[in-house]
XYZ file of C-alpha atoms in Angstrom:
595
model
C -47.421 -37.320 9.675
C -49.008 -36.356 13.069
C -47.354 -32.905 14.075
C -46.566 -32.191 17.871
C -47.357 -29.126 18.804
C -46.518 -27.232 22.179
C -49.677 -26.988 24.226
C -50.752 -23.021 25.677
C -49.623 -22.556 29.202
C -52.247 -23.624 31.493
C -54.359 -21.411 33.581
C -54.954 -21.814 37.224
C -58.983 -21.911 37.786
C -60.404 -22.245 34.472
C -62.096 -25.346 33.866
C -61.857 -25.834 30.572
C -58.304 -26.286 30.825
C -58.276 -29.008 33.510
C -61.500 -30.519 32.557
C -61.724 -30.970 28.692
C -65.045 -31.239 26.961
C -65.485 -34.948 25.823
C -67.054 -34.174 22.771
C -64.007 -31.725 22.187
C -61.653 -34.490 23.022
C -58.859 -34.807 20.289
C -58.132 -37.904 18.495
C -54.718 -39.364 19.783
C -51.862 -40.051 16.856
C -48.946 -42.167 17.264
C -46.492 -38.775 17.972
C -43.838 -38.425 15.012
C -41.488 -35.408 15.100
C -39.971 -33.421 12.416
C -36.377 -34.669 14.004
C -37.422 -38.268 13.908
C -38.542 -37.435 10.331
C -35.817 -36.405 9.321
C -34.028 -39.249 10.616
C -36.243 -41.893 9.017
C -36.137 -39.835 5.700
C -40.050 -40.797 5.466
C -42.574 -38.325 4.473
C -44.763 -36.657 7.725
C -48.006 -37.811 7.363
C -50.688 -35.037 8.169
C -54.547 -35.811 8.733
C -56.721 -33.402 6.565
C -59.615 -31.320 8.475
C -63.147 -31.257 7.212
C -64.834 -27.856 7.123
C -67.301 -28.342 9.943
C -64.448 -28.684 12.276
C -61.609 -25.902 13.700
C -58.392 -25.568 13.384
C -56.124 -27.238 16.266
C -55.526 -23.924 17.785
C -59.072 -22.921 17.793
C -60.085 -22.020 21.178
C -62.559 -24.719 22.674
C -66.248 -24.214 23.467
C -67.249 -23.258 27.205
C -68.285 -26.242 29.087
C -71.763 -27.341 29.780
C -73.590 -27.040 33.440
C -73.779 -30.850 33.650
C -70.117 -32.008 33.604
C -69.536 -34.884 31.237
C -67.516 -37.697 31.530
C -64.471 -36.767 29.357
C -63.114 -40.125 27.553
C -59.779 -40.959 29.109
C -56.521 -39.660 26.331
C -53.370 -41.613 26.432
C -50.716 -38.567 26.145
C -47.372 -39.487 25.810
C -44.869 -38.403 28.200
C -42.398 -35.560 27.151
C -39.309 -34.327 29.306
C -39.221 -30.964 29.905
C -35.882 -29.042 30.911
C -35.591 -27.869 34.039
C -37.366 -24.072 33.883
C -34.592 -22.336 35.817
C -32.070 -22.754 33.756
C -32.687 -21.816 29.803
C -28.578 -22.721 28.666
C -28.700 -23.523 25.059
C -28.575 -27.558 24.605
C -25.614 -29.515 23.234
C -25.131 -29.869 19.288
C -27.215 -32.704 18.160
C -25.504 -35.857 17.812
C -28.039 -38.521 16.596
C -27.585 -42.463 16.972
C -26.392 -44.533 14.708
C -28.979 -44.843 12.195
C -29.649 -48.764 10.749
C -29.302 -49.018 7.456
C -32.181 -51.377 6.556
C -35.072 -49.716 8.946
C -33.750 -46.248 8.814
C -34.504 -46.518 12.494
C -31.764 -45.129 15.267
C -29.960 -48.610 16.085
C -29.846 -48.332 19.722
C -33.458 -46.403 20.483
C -36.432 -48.104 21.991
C -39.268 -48.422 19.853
C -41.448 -46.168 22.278
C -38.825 -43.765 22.826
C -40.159 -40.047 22.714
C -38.477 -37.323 20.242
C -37.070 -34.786 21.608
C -36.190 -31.415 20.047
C -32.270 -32.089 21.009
C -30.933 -28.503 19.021
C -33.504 -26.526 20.385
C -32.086 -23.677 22.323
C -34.906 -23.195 24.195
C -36.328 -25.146 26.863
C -38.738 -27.737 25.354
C -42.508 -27.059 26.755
C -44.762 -30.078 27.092
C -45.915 -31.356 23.411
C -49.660 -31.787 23.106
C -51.035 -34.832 21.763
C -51.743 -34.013 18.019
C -55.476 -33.541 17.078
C -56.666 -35.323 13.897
C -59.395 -33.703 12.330
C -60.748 -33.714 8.941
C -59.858 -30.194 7.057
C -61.000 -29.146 3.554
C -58.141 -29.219 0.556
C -57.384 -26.005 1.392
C -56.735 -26.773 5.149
C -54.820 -29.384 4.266
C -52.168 -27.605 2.164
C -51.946 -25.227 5.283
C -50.841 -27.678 7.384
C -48.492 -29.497 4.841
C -46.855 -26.195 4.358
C -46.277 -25.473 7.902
C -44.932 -28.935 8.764
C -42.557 -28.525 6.034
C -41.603 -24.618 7.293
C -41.303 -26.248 10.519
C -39.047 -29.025 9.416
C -36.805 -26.521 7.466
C -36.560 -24.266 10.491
C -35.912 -27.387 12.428
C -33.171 -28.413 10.101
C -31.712 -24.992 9.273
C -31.225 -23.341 13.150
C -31.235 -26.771 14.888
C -29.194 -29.391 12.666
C -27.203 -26.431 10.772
C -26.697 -24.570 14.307
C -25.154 -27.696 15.282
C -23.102 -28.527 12.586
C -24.317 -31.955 12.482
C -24.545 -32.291 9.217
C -21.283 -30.339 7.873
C -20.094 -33.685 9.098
C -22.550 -35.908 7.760
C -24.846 -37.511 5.248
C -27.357 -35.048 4.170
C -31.458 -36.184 4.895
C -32.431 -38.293 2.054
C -29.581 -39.190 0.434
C -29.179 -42.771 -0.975
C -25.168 -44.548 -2.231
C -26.258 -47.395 -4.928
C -29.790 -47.499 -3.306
C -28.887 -47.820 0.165
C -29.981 -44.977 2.933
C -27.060 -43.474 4.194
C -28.747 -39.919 6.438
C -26.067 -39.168 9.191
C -23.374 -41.096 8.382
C -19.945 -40.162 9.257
C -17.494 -40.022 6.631
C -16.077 -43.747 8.011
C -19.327 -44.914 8.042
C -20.241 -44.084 4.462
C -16.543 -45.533 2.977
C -17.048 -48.808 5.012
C -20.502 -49.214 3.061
C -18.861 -48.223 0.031
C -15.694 -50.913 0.540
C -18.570 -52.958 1.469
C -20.629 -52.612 -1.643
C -17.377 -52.579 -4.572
C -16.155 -55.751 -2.821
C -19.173 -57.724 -3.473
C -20.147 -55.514 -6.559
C -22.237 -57.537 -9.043
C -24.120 -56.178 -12.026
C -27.240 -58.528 -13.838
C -26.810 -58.429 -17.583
C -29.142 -60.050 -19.716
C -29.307 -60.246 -24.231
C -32.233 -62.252 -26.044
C -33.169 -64.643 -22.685
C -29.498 -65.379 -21.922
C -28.552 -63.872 -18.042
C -25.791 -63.307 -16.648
C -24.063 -62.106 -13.597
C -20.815 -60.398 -13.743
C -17.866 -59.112 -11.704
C -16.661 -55.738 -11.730
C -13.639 -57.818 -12.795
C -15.294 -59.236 -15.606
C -16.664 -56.127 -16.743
C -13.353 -54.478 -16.741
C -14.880 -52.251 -13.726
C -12.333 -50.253 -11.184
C -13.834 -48.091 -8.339
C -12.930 -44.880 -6.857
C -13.367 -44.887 -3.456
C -12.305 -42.048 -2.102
C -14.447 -39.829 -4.806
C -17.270 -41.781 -3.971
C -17.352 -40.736 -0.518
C -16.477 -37.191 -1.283
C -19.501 -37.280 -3.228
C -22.006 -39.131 -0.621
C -20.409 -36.405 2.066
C -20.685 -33.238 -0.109
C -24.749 -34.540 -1.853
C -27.049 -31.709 -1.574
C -24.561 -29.126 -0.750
C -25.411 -27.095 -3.826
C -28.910 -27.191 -3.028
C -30.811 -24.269 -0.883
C -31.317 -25.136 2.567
C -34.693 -25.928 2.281
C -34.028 -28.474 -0.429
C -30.614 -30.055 1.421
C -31.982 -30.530 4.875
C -35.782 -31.876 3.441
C -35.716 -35.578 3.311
C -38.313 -36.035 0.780
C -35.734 -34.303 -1.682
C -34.208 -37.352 -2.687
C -30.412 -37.033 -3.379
C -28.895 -40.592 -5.070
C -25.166 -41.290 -5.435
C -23.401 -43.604 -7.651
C -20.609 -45.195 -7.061
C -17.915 -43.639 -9.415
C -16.113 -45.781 -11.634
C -14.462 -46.551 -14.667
C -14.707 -48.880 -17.201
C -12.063 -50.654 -19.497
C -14.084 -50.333 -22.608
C -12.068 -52.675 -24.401
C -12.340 -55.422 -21.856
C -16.214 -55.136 -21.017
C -16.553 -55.293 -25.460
C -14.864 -58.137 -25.128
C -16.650 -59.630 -22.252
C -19.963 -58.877 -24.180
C -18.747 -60.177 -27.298
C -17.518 -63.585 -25.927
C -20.339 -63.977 -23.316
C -23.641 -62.928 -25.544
C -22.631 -62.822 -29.542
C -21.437 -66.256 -30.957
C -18.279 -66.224 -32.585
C -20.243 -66.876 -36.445
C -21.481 -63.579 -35.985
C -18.786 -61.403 -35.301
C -17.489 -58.983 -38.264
C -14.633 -60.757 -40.521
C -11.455 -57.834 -40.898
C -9.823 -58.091 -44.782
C -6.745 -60.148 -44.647
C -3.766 -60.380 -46.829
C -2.907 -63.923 -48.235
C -0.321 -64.471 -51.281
C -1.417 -66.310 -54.403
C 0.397 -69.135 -55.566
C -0.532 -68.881 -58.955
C -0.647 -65.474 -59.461
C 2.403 -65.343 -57.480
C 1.666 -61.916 -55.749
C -0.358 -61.134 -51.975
C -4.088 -60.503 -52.713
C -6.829 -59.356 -50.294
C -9.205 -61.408 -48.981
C -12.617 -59.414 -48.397
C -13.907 -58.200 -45.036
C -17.679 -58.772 -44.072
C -19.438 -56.778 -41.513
C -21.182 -58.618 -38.393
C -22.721 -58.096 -34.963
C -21.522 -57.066 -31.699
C -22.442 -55.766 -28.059
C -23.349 -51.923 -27.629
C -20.561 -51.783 -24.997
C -20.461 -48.200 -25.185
C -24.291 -47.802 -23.662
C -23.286 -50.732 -21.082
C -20.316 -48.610 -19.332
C -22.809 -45.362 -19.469
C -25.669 -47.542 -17.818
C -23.286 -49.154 -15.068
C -21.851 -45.931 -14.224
C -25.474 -45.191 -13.638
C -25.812 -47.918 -11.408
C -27.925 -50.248 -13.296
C -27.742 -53.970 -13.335
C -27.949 -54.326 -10.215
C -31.038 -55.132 -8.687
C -32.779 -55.600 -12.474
C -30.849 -57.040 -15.038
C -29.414 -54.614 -17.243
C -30.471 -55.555 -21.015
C -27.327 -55.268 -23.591
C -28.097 -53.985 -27.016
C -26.271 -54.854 -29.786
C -25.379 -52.992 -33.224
C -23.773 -53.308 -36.554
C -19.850 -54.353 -36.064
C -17.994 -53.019 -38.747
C -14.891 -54.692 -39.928
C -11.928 -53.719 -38.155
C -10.200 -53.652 -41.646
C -11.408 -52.675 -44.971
C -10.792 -54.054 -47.896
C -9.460 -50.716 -49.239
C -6.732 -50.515 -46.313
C -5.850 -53.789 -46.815
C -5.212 -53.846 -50.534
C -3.697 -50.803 -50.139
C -0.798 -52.846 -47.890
C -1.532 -55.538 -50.313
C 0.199 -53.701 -53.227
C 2.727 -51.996 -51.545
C 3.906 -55.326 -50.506
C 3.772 -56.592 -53.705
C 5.794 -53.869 -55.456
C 8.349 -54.226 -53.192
C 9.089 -57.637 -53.802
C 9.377 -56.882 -57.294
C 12.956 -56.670 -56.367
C 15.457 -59.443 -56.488
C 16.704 -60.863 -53.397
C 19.720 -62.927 -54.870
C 22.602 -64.927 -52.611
C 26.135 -66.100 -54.122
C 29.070 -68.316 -52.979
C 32.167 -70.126 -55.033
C 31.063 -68.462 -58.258
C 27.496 -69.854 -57.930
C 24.347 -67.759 -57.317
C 20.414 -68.244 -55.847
C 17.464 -65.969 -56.701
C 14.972 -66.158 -54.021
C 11.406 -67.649 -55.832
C 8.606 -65.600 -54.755
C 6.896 -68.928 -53.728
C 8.784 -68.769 -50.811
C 8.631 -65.284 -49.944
C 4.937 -65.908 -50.098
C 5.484 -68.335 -46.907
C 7.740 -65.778 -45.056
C 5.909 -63.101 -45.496
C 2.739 -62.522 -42.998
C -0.044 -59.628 -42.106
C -1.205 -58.266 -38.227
C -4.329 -56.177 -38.252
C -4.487 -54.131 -35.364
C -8.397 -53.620 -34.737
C -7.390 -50.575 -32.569
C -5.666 -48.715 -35.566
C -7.680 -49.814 -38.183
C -4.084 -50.704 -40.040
C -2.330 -53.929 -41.086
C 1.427 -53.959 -40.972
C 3.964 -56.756 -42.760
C 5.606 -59.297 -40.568
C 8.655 -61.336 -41.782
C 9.349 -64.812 -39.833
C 12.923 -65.142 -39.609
C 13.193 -68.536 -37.861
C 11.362 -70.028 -41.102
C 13.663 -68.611 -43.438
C 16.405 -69.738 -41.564
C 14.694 -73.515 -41.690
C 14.424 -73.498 -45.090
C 17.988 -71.970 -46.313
C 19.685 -75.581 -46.521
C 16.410 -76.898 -48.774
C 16.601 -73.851 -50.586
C 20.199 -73.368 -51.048
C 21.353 -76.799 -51.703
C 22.336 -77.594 -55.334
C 23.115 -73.980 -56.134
C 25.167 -71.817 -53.566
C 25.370 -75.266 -50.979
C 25.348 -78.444 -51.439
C 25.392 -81.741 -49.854
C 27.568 -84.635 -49.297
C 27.454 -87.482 -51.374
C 28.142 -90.959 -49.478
C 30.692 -92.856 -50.705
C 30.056 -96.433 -51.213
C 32.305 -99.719 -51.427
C 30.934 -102.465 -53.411
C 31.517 -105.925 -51.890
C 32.054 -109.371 -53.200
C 30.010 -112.383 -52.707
C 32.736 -113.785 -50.751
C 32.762 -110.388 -48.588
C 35.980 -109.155 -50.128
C 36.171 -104.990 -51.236
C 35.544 -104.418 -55.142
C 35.678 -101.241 -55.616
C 34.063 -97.699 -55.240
C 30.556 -98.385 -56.341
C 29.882 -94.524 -56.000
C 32.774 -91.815 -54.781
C 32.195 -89.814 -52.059
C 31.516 -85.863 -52.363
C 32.321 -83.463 -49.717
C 29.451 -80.912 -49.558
C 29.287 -77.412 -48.723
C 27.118 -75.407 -46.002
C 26.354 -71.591 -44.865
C 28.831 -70.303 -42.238
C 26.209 -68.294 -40.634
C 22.564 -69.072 -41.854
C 20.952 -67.443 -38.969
C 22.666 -64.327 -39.899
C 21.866 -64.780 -43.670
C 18.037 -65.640 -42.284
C 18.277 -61.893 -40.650
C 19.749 -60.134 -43.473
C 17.046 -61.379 -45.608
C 14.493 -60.445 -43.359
C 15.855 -56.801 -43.186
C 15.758 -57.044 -47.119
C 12.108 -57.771 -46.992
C 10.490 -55.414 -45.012
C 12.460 -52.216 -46.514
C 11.734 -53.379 -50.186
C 15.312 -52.707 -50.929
C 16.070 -55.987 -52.718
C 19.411 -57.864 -51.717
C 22.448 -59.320 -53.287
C 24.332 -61.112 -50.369
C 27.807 -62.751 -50.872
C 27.616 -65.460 -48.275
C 30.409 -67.882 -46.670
C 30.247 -71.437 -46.535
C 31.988 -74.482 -44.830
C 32.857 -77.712 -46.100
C 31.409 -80.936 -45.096
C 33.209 -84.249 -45.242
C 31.425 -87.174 -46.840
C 31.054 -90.830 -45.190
C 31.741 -93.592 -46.285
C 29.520 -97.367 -46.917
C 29.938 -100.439 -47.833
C 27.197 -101.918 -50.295
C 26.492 -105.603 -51.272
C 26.063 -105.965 -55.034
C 22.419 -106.773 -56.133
C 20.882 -109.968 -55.305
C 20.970 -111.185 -58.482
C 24.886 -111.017 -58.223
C 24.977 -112.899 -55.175
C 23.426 -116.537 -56.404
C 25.475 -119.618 -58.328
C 24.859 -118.989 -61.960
C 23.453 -115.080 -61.872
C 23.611 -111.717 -63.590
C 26.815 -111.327 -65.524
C 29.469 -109.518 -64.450
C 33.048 -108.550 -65.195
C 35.925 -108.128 -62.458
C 38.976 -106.187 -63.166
C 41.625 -106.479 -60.791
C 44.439 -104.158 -61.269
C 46.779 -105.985 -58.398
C 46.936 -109.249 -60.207
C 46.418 -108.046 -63.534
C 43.453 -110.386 -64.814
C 39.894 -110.236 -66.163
C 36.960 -112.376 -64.776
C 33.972 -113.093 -66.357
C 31.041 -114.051 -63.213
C 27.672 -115.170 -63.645
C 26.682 -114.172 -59.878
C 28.913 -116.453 -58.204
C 29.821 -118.475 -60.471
C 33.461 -117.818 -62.459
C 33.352 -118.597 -66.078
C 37.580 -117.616 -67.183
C 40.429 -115.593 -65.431
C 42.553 -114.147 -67.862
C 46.032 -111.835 -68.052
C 45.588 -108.271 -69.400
C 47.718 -105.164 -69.742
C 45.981 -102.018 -67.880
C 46.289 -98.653 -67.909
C 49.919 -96.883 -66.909
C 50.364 -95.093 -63.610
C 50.068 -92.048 -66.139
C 46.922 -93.021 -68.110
C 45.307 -95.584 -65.506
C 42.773 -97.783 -65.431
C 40.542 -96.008 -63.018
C 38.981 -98.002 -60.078
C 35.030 -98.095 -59.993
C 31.615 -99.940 -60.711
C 30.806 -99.328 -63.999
C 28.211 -101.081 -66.923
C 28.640 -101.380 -70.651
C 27.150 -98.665 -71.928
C 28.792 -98.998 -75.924
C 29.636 -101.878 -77.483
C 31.566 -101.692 -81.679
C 33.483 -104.561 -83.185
C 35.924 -102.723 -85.257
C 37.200 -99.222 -84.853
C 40.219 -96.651 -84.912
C 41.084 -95.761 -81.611
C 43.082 -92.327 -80.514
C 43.908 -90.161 -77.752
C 47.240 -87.770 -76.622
C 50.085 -89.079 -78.394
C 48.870 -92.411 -79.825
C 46.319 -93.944 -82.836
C 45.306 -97.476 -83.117
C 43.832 -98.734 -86.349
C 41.290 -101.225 -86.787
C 40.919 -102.330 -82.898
C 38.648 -105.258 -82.615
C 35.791 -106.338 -79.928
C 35.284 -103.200 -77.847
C 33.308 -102.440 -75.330
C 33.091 -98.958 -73.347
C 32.407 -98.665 -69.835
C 34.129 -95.694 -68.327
C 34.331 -92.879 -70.699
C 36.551 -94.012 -72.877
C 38.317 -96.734 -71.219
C 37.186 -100.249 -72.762
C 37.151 -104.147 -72.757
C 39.049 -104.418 -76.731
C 41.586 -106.930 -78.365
C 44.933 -105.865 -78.384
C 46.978 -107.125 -81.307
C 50.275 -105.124 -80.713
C 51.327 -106.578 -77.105
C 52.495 -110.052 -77.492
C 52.357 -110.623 -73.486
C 49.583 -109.683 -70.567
C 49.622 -109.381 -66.860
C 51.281 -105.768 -67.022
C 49.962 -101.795 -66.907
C 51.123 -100.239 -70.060
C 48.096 -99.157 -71.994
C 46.402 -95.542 -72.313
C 43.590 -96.761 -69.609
C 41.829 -99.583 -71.672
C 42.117 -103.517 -70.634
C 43.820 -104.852 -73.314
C 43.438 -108.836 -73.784
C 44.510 -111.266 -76.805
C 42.179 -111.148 -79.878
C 40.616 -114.270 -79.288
C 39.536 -113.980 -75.685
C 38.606 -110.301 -76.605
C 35.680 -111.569 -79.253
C 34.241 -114.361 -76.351
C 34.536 -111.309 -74.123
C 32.566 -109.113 -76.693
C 30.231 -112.301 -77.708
C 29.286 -112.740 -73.752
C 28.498 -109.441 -72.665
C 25.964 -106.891 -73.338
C 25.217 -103.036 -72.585
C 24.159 -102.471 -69.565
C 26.311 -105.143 -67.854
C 28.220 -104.710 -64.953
C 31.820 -103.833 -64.618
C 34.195 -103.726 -61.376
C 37.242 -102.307 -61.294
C 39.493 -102.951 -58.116
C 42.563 -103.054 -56.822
């Protein structure tokens, strides 16, 4: 840096004053002052002296007889306050300073500096000499450039309050110069710079750029000014005012470490080498939960990320992510620990009853209610019981024990289309009043360990009815044997599918011991036998055969006429047609009993 320096007073009448030596000339410097310095925040630069030449102040050698042509010096012009009047100046404001040259935005590139906090009036600046000093020389001058600047800074700048008002010299917000801003100034750059904040990241080759959004990144504004405003303020003066004392600011932020780990994770470790927690599963066949081991794995240093953003890297060189060891988020210790205390508190029962009957809960499907959540955060695992599936599997589970469903009756019909009889009766079946509150008192049950015996209600459902064509092979001349009972007209008809072989008169059951309507099949057939029941024997009965209970085909030898009900609920036919009856069918064959 090329200091100015004010020039002695001239002399009227001396010569060497108005008339300078050629060969004493100084060398001509583009002029740089300590102000415009400090503005640029740029190092002064200061041309050593060599030791054969004198200092700048030295006073100059007496002319020679013979004037000499002096070389012609290009000075440049300096204003001078008026002399008369020696008011202190105005405090300094400086211009606008632009951002990307450093430069005062609105300032010619010739302009002059001025000394604009000086309280004095400003003498003409000589043009600065450059000379070449020793080491020693040049330390000198350094030193008093810098004394100068500081005394510049201190009872200029400082006198003027300038810069209790504004960005310190030297001081940088996320790498960009901000010297003399205004508090405004400096939060519009910082608004500027979170809006379109970007940070480089980069793991094994793979690059990325992220959003403070993506890295879970949220700015504070307002403390970032305060701390651009207040940077240096702790420092001496000599320090705070020099602009080669380099004073950075961050911007200040936070970081949601659990979102930038998972941003990390998901953008830079595959998914194959994450860490596996220890889960909770139940065994079928051991019919109790068991743990299912953890394994360790790899993740993102997230930790050293949010340090090194708060620092401000990332972004103008990529920032490179480490990684280390991820641990499970769940032991295998913790987990079987929740792994038997589930375990012996299903030991209980968990038992439901209605109408006399009763139903144990199997473990089996406990094991499908019953579920594990690992919280990562926690390290812990905790037992979760889904109601809505026990409530879907209550009817399943219930039915044939404490519920039960209804049976469909169904109407067997004739070739010709007429109604036989009831090939199977209906059944009206039974349901829970409430299952989704029996789903939620289970639940309860479960996850306090308390075991559970629940009375429960339960509705009745009505059964429908069907009608049902006999087999196919009933329903073709000449077919499967049959027998038709019909207890209107009192007869017996032996089919072979549609085909009638005889229609004869028999003697049915009484109103009080009926023959009971139904499809039935031979299922016993004995040619001679004693036959008994409430109030009656009858010895040596030939030709039966059973088909309800029993109720059977037989000869009757004690009625003398047929086509009547008067028996104990057998068909009763003469003794002759009762051994072609007996001769003709077999067990297994079918029997219809209508009205």
């Amino acid at each position: 840096m090329v200091v100015r320096k004010k020039p002695r007073t001239p002399h009227s009448g001396d010569p060497r004053e108005e008339a300078p030596d050629a060969a004493n000339t100084p060398a001509v410097e583009a002029e740089v002052t300590p102000e415009a310095a400090v503005e640029a925040g740029t190092p002064a630069e200061v041309t050593p002296m060599t030791e054969d030449e004198t200092p700048a102040e030295a006073t100059p050698e007496p002319m020679a007889e013979t004037p000499v042509e002096a070389a012609p010096v290009e000075v440049a012009p300096v204003e001078t306050a008026p002399e008369a009047e020696h008011e202190p100046t105005p405090d300094f404001e400086p211009p606008v300073v632009d951002v990307a040259t450093d430069a005062p935005a609105d300032a010619p590139a010739d302009a002059p500096a001025t000394d604009a906090d000086s309280t004095s009036t400003k003498a003409p600046v000589a043009p600065t000499i450059k000379r070449h000093a020793n080491l020693g020389g040049a330390i000198t001058v350094v030193a008093s450039v810098i004394a100068a600047l500081v005394l510049l800074t201190g009872c200029g700048f400082l006198g003027g309050s300038f810069f209790s008002t504004h960005v310190a010299p030297g001081t940088t917000l996320a790498g960009q110069n901000i010297t003399g801003f205004s508090e405004a100034q400096v939060r519009d750059v910082v608004t500027t710079l979170t809006r379109h904040y970007s940070a480089t990241l980069e793991l094994d080759g793979h690059t990325v750029d992220a959003t403070a959004a993506d890295l879970g990144v949220a700015f504070n504004v307002d403390q970032t000014v305060a701390d651009a405003m207040s940077a240096g303020r702790a420092q001496a003066a000599i320090e705070r005012y020099n602009p080669f004392t380099k004073k950075n600011v961050p911007l200040v932020m936070s970081v949601n470490k659990g979102k930038l780990q998972s941003f990390l994770n998901d953008t830079f470790i595959s998914a194959n080498s994450r860490s596996v927690p220890a889960t909770i599963a139940y065994d079928a066949d051991q019919e109790k939960f068991t743990v299912v081991p953890a394994a360790p794995g790899t993740e993102a240093d997230a930790a050293t990320v949010a340090t090194q953003l708060a620092d401000g890297q990332g972004l103008s060189t990529p920032l490179t992510v480490a990684t280390t060891v991820e641990q499970p988020a769940i032991s295998d210790a913790a987990a079987q620990e929740v792994a038997d205390s589930t375990n012996n508190r299903l030991t209980q029962p968990y038992v439901l009853t209605a109408q006399g009957e009763s139903l144990t809960i199997p473990m089996d499907s406990i094991g499908l209610w019953v579920s594990f959540t690992a919280d990562p955060v926690t390290a812990t695992i905790d037992m979760n019981v889904d109601t809505a599936q026990i409530q879907a599997d209550l009817p399943g589970l219930s039915a044939g024990s404490i519920t039960n469903e209804p049976v469909t009756q169904e109407m067997l019909m004739s070739p010709n289309g007429t109604t036989l009889g009831v090939q199977q009766s209906g059944k009206a079946g039974t349901q829970l009043t409430d299952p989704a509150g029996v789903a939620s008192q289970i639940a309860q049950a479960l996850i306090s360990g308390s075991g559970l015996n629940l009375p429960v209600d339960t509705v009745s459902l009505p059964f429908d009815t069907t009608n049902v064509d006999m087999a196919p092979e009933y329903l073709q001349p000449n077919g499967a044997r049959w027998v038709e009972v019909n207890r209107s007209t009192y007869t017996v008809t032996r089919w072979e599918g549609t085909t009638a072989i005889s229609t004869w008169k028999v003697v049915i059951g009484a109103p009080g011991t009926p023959t009971y309507a139904g499809v039935f099949h031979v299922w016993l057939k004995v040619a001679l036998q004693d036959m008994s029941g409430p109030g009656y024997l009858a010895k040596n009965v030939p030709w039966i055969a059973y088909f309800d209970g029993d109720n059977a085909l037989h000869g009757n030898y004690w009625f003398s006429t047929f086509g009547w009900a008067g028996s104990h609920g057998c068909v009763g036919m003469p003794i002759s047609q009762a051994k072609i009856m007996y001769d003709w069918i077999d067990v297994g064959d079918l029997v219809v009993v209508h009205d």
